[in-house]
Coordinates of C-alpha atoms (C1' of nucleotides) in Angstrom, one line a residue:
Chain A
X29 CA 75.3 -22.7 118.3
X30 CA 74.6 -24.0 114.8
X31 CA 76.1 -27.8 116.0
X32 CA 77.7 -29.4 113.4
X33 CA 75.1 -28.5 110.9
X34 CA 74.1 -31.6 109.9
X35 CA 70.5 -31.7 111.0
X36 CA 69.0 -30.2 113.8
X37 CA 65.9 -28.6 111.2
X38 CA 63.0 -30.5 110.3
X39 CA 63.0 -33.9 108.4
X40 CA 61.8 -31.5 105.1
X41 CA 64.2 -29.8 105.5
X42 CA 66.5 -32.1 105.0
X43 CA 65.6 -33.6 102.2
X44 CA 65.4 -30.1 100.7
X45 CA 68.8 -29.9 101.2
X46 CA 69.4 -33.1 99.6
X47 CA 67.3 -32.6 96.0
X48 CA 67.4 -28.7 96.0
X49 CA 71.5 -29.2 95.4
X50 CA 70.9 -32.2 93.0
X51 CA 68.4 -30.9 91.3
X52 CA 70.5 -27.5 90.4
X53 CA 73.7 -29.2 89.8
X54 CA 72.4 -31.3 87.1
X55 CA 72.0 -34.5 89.0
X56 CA 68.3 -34.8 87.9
X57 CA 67.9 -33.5 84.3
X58 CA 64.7 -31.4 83.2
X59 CA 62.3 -33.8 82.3
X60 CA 63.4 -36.2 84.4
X61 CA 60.4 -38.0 86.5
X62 CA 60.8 -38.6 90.4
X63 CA 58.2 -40.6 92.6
X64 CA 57.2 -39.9 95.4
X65 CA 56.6 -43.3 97.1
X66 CA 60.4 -43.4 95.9
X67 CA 61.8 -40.8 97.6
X68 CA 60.3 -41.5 100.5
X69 CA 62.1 -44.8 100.8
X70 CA 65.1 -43.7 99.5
X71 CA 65.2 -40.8 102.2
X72 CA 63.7 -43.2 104.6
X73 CA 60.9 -40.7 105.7
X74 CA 57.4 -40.6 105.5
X75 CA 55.2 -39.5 101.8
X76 CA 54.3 -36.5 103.6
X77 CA 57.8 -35.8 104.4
X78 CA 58.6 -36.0 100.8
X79 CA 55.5 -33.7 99.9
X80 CA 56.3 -31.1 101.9
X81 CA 59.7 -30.9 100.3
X82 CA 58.6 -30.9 96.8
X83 CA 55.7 -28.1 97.7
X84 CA 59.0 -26.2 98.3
X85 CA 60.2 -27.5 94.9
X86 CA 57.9 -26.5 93.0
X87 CA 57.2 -22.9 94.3
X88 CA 61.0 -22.6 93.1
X89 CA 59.9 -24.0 89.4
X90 CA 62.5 -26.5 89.6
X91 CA 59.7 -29.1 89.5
X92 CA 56.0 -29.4 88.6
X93 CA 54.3 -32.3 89.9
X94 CA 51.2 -33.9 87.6
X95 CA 49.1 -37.0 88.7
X96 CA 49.5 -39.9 86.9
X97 CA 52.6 -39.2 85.7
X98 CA 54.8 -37.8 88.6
X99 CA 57.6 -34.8 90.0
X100 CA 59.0 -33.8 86.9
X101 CA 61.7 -31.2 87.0
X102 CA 61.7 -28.2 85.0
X103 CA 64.2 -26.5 82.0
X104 CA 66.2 -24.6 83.7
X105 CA 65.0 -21.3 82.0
X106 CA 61.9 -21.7 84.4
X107 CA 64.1 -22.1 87.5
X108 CA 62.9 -18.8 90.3
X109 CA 66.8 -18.2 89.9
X110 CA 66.3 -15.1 92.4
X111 CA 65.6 -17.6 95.1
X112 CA 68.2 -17.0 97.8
X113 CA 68.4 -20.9 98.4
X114 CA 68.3 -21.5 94.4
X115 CA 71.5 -18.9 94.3
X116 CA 73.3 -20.6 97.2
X117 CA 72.8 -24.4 95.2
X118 CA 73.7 -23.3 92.2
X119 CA 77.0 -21.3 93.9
X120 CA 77.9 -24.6 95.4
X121 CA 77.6 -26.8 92.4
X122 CA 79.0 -27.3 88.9
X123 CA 77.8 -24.0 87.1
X124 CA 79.4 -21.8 89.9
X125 CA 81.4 -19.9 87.4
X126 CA 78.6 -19.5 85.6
X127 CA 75.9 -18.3 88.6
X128 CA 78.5 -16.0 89.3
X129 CA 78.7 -14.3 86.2
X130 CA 75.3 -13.9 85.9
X131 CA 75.1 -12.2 89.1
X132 CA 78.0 -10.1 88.7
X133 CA 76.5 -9.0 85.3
X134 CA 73.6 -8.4 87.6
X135 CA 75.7 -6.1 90.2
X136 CA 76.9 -4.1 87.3
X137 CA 73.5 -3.0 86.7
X138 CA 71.5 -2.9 90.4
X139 CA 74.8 -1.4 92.5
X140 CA 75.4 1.9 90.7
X141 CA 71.8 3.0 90.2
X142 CA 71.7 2.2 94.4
X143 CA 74.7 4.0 94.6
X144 CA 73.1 7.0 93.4
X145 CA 70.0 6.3 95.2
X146 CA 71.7 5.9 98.5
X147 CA 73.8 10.0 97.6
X148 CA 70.0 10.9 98.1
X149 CA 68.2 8.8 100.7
X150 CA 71.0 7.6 103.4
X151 CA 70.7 8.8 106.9
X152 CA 73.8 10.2 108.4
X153 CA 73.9 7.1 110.8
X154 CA 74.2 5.2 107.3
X155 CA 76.8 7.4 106.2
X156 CA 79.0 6.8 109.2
X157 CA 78.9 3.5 108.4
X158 CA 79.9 3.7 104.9
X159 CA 82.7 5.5 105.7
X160 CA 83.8 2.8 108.4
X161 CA 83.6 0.3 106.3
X162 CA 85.7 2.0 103.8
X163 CA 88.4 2.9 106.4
X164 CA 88.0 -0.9 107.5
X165 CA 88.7 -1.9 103.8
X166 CA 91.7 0.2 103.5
X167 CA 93.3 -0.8 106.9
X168 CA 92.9 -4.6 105.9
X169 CA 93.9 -4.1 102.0
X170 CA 97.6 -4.8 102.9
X171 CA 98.8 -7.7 104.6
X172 CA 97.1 -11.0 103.9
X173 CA 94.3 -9.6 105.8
X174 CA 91.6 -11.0 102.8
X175 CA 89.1 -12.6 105.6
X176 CA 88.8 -9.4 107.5
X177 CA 88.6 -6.7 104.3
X178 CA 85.8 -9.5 103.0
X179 CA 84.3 -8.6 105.9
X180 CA 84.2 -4.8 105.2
X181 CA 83.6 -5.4 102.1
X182 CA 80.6 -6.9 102.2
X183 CA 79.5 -4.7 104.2
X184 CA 80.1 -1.6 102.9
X185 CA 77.8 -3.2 99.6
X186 CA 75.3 -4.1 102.1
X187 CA 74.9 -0.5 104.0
X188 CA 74.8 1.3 99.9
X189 CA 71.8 -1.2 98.9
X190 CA 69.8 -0.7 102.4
X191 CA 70.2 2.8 102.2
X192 CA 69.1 3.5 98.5
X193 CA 65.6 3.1 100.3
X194 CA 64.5 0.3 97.7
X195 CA 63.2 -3.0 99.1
X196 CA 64.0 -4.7 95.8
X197 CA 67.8 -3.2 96.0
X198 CA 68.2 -4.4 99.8
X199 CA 67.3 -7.7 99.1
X200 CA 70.1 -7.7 96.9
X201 CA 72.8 -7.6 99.5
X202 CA 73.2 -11.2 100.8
X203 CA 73.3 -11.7 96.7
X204 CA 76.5 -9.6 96.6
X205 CA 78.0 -10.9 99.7
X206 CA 78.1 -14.4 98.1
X207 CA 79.4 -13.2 94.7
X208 CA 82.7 -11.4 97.3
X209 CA 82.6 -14.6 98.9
X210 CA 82.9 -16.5 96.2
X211 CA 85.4 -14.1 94.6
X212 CA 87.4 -14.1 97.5
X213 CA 87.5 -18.0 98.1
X214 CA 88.5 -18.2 94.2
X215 CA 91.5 -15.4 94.8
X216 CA 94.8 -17.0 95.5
X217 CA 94.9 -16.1 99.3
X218 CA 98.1 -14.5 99.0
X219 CA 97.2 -11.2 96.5
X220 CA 96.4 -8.0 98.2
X221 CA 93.0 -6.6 97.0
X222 CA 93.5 -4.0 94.4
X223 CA 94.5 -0.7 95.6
X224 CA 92.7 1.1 93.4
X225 CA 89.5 -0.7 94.0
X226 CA 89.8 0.3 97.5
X227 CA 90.5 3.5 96.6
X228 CA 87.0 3.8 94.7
X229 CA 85.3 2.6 98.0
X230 CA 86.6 5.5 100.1
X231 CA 85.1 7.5 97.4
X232 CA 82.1 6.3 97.2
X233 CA 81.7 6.5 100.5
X234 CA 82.6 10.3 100.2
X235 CA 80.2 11.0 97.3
X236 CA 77.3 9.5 99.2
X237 CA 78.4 11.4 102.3
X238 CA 78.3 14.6 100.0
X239 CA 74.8 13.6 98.1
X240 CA 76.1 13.6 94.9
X241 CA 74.2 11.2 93.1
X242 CA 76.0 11.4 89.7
X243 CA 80.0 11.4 91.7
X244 CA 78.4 8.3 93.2
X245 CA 76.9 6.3 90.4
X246 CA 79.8 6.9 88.6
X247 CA 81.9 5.2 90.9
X248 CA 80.4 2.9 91.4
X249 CA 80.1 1.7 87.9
X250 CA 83.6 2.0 87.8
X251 CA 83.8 -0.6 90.8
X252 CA 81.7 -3.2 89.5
X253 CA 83.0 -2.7 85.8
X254 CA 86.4 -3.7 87.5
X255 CA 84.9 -7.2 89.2
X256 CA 83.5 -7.8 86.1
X257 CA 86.7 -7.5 84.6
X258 CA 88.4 -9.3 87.0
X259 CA 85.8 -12.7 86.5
X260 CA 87.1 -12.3 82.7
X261 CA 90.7 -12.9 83.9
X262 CA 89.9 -15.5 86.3
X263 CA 87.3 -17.5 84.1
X264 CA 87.6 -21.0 82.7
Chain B
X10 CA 42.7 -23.7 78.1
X11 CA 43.3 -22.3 81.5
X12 CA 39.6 -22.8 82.8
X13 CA 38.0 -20.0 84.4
X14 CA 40.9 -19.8 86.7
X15 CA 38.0 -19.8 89.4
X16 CA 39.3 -22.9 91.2
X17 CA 40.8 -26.2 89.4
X18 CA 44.3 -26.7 91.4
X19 CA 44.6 -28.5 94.2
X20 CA 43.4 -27.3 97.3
X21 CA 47.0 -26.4 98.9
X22 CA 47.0 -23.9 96.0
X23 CA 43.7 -22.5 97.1
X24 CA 44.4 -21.6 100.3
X25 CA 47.6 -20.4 99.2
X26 CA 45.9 -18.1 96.7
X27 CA 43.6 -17.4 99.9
X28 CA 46.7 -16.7 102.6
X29 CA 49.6 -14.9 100.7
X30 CA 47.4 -12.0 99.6
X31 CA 45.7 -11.7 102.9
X32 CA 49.6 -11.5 104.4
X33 CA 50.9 -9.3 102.0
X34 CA 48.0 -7.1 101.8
X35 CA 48.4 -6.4 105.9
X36 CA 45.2 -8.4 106.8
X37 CA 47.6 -10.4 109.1
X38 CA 50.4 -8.0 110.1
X39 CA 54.0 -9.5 111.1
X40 CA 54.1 -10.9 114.3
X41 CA 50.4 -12.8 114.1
X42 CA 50.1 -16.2 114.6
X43 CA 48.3 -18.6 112.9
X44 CA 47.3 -22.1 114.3
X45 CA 47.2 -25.4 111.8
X46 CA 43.9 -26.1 113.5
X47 CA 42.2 -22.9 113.1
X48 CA 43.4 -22.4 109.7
X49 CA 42.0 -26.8 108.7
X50 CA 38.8 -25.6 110.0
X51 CA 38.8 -22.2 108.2
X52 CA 39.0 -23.8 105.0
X53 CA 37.4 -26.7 105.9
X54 CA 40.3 -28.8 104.4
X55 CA 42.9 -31.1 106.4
X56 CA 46.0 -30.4 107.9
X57 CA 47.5 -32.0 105.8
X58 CA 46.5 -29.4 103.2
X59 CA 47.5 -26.2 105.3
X60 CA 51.0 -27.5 106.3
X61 CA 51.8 -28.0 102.3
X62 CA 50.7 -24.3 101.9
X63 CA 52.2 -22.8 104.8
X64 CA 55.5 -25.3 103.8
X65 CA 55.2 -22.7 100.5
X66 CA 54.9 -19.4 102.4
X67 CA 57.8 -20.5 104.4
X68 CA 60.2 -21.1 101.5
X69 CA 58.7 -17.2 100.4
X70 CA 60.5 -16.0 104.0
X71 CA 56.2 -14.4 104.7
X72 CA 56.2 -16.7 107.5
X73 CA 58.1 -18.9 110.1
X74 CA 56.8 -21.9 111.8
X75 CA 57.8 -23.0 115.2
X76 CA 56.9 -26.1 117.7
X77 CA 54.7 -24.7 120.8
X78 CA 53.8 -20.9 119.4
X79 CA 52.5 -21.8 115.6
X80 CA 53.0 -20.0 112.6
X81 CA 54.3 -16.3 112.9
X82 CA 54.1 -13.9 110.2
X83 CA 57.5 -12.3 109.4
X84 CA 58.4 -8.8 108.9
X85 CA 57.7 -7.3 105.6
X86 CA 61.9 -6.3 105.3
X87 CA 62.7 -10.3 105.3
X88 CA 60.0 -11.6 102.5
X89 CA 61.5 -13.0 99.4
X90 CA 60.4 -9.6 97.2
X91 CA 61.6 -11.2 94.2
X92 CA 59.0 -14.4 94.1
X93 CA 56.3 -13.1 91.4
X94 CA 53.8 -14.5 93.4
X95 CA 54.6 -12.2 96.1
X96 CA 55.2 -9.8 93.4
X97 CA 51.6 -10.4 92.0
X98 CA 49.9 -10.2 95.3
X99 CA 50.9 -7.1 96.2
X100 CA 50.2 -5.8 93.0
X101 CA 46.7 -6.4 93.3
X102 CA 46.9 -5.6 97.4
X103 CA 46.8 -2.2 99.3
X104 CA 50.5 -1.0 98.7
X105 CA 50.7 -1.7 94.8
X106 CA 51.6 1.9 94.5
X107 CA 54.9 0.8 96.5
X108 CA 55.4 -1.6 94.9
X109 CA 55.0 -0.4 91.4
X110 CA 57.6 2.5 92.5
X111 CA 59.7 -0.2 93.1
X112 CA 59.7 -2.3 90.4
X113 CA 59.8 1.0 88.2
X114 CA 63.7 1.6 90.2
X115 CA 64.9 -2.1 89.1
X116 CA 63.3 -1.5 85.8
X117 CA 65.3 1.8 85.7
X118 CA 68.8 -0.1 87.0
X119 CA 68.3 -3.1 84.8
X120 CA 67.0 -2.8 81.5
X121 CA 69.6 -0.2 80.2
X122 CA 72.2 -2.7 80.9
X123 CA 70.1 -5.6 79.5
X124 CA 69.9 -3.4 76.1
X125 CA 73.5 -2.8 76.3
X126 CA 74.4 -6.8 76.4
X127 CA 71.5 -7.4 73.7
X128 CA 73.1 -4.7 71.3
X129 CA 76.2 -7.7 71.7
X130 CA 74.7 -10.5 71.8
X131 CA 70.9 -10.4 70.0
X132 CA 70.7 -12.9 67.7
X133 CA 69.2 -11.7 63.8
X134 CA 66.2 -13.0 64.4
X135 CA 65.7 -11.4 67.9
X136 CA 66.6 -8.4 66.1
X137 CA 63.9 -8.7 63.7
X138 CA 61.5 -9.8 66.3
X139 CA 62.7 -6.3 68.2
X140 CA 61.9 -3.9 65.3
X141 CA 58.4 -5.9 64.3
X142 CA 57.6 -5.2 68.0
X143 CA 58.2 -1.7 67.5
X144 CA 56.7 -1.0 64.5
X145 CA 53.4 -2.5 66.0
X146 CA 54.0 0.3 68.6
X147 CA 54.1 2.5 66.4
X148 CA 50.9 1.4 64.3
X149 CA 49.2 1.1 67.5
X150 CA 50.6 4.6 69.1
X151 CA 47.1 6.6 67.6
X152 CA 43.9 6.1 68.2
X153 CA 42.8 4.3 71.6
X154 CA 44.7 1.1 70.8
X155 CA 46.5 1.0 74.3
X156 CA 45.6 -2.6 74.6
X157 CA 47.4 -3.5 71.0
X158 CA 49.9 -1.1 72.1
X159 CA 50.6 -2.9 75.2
X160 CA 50.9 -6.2 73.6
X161 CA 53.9 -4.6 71.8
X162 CA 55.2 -3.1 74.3
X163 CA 55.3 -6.2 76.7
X164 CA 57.2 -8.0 73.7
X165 CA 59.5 -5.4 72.9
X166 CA 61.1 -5.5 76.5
X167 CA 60.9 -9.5 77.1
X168 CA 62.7 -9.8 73.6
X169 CA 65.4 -6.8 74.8
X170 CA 65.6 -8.8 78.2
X171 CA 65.7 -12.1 77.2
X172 CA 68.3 -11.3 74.6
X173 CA 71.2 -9.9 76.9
X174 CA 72.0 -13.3 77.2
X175 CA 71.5 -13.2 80.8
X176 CA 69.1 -15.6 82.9
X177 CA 68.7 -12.9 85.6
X178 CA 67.7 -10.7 83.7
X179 CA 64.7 -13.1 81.5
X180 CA 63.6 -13.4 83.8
X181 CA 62.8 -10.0 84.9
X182 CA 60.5 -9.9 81.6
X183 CA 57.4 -11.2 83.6
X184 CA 57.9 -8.5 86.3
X185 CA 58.2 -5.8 83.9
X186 CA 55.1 -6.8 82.0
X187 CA 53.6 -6.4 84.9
X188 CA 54.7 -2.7 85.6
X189 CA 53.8 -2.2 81.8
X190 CA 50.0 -3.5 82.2
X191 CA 49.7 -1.6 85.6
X192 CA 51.1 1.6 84.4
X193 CA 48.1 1.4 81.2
X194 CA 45.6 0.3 84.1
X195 CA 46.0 3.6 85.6
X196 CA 46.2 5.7 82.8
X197 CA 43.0 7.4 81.4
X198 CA 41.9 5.1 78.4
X199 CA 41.9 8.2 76.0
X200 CA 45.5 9.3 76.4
X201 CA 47.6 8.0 74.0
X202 CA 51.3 6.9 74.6
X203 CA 54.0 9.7 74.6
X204 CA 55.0 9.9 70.7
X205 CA 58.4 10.2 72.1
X206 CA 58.4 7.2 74.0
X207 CA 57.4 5.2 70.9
X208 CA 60.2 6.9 68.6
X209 CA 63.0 5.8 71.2
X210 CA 61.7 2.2 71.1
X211 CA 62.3 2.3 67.4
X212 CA 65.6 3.5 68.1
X213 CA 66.8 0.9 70.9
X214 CA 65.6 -1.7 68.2
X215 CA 67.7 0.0 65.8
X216 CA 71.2 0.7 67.9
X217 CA 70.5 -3.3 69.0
X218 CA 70.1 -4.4 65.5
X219 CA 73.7 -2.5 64.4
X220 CA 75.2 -3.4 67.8
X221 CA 75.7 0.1 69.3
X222 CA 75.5 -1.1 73.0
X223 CA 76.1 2.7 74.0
X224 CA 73.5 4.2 72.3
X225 CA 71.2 1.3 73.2
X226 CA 71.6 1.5 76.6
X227 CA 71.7 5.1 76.8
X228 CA 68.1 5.4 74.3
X229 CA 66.4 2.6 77.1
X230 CA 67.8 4.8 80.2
X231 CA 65.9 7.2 79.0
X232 CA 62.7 4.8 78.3
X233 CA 63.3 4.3 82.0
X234 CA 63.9 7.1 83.5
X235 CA 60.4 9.0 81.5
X236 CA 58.5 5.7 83.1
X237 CA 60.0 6.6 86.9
X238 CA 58.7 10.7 85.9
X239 CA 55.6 9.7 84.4
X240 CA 55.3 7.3 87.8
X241 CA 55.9 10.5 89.9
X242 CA 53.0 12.5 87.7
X243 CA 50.2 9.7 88.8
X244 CA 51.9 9.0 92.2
X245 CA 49.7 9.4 95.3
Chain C
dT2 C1' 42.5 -49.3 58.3
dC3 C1' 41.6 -45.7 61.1
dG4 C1' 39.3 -43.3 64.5
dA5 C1' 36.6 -42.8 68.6
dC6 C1' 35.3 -44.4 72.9
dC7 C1' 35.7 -47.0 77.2
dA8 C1' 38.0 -49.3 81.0
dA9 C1' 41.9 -50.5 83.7
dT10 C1' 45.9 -48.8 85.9
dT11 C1' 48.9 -45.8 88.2
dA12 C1' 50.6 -42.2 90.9
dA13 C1' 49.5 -38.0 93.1
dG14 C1' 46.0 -35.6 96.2
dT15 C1' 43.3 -35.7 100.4
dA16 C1' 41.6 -37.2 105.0
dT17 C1' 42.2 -39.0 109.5
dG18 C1' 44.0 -40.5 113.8
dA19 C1' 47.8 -41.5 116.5
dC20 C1' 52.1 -40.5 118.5
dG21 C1' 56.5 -37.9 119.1
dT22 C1' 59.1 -33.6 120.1
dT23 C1' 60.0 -29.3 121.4
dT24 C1' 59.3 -25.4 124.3
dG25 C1' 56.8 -21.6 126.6
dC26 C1' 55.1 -20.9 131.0
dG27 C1' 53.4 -21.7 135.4
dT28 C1' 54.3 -23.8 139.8
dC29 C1' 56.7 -25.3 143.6
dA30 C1' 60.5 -25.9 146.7
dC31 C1' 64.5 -23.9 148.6
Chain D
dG28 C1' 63.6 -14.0 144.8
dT29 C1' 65.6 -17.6 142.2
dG30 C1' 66.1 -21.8 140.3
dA31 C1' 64.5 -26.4 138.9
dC32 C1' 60.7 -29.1 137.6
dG33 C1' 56.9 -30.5 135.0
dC34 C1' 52.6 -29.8 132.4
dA35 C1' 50.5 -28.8 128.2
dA36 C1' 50.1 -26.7 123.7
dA37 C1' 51.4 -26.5 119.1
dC38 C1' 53.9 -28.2 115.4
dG39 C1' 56.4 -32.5 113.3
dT40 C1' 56.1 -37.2 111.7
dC41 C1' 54.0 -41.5 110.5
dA42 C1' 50.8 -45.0 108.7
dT43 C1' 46.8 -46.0 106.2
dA44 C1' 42.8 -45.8 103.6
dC45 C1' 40.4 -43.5 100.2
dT46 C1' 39.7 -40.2 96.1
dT47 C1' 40.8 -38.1 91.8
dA48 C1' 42.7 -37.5 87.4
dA49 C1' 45.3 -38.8 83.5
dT50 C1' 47.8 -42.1 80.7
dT51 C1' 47.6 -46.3 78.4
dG52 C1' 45.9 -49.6 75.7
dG53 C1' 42.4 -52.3 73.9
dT54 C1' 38.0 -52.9 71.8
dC55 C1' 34.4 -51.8 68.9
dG56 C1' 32.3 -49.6 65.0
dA57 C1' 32.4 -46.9 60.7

DNA sequence: TCGACCAATTAAGTATGACGTTTGCGTCAC
DNA sequence: GTGACGCAAACGTCATACTTAATTGGTCGA
């Protein structure tokens, strides 16, 4: 499935995918103006094409659009930068390093309080998982094996911020599965991941499995204080 | 400025402000379908109009739109909970009690951290703006001035927010005004705010202001965590 | 000289009708 | 009963004409 991925969605779409990314990268500076009758050549669709796209744009605040005077883009500090696609452009373009700072800084803060959330709310089924994951992390943490712990990894995350019961926290998980991705991709692919971080997973896992909230918070923090640290090292 | 706010946009953001709180609210539950057709003729607008507005509730994940079946609302676990229009609409909607529970939990994970960063990185005259904020609490604290009072308080945590230095979190400071305005919406107007509350705003200000991240993010955990027990007090 | 008012221009907003494309679903043959 | 075929329904796209609002600039008057 999925083809080649270069365009089997609708013509919008497309061009979303062309001005979302150049928009966030810097390509079109706030305050920059951008006509309609313009893009549509240049994309070599019709206006309403081009509409439709920047109806998109604009309930991301990246752009406002004003008669008379055209699409203007917005300062970045009005960007909706909790937009999944808005997280996903800015990951792939120039301020990477600093998207994933900001959501790692994030993590620090959401993960532990689900953490403890999750000691109190998870179903046994949930549990089980956890601890899978966290077996799956430690079988792969030796070896080159960085593709298949990532894959644990992100799980694990994604099973502790279902299962604090929040909706705000679960909507968080495909946020942390692109910050390990990311992580992961920067590594060089030829260090094991920490032991002791894996170590804290299995933990986790145990505290949640146990209900206790604190045990598990505490973790937790410790976890995400180590990736923050570990961004320090590897920052430019 | 700002009109009335009865009806001067365009008419795509009309019957945007006419569908997304009829979806969110449950009026159409996930798994309805809505035809372009019906919905032109409903608003007596073109379809040209409804595609730009359902184009919008696409990019907010509330619905999907597909060739030969029509537009098909999505379940509630896949909307984009973190778009403050969503955020707004099921504010005012039937489950704002869920959603004010929630928003209380990300408060409750976030803004202890944010206070932490801001103790680093406020600048002097956020720091000034931070203890002017909370003195006005305090002047306002007595007397059945929980309007000033919330004025004040709305500042004191955009200014605590905005000053971690940390986009993701700024921009939590419209969300969090909103918790703060429905939290004084539901209280009885003759109760005035916890005494205690107030003194630990002064503190935060304070620790910020001499860079004690500890005790700034401990002194706003427990802000939080009395809004999350005062939420469970007037919880149905 | 300066200000206020008016008109022209420009680009987005809206309406409409036609055609293209996908795809669910019924039908028919084997 | 199963598979292939084809119709029709709904969205997707396009082209065009018209409407609306705001910027610009110029003119007129105090």
């Amino acid at each position: 499935m999925e083809a080649t991925g270069n365009g089997e969605k609708g013509l919008h779409a497309r061009v979303l995918e062309s001005l979302g990314p150049a928009i966030t990268a810097g390509d079109h500076p706030p305050g920059t103006v951008l006509r309609t009758d313009e893009l549509a050549e240049r994309f070599d669709v019709s206006r309403t094409v081009i509409r439709e796209a920047i109806r998109v744009l604009e309930s991301m605040h990246l752009v406002t659009s004003r008669r008379r005077v055209g699409v203007t883009v917005r300062p970045t500090e009005e960007w909706n930068v909790y937009d999944p696609r808005v997280i996903g452009w800015r990951l792939a373009g120039r301020d990477r390093p600093r998207q994933l700072r900001s959501l790692t800084v994030l993590r620090s803060a959401v993960e532990p309080v689900a953490a403890g959330l999750a000691a109190r709310h998870a179903t046994p089924a949930q549990c089980a998982e956890l601890t899978e994951h966290a077996m799956g992390m430690v079988a792969t943490s030796r070896g080159q094996q960085l593709d298949a712990y990532l894959v644990h990894d992100m799980a694990f995350h994604r099973v502790v911020l279902t299962s604090s019961g929040n909706e705000m926290f679960a909507r968080l998980a495909e946020v942390v599965a692109a910050v390990l991705t990311g992580r992961t991709q920067h590594h060089v692919m030829f260090t094991d991941p920490d032991p002791a971080a894996v170590t804290l997973h299995v933990q986790v896992a145990e505290a949640i499995r146990t209900g206790d909230a604190t045990r598990a918070e505490a973790l937790t923090r410790e976890i995400t204080t180590g990736a923050m640290a570990e961004l320090d090292v590897l920052a430019p």
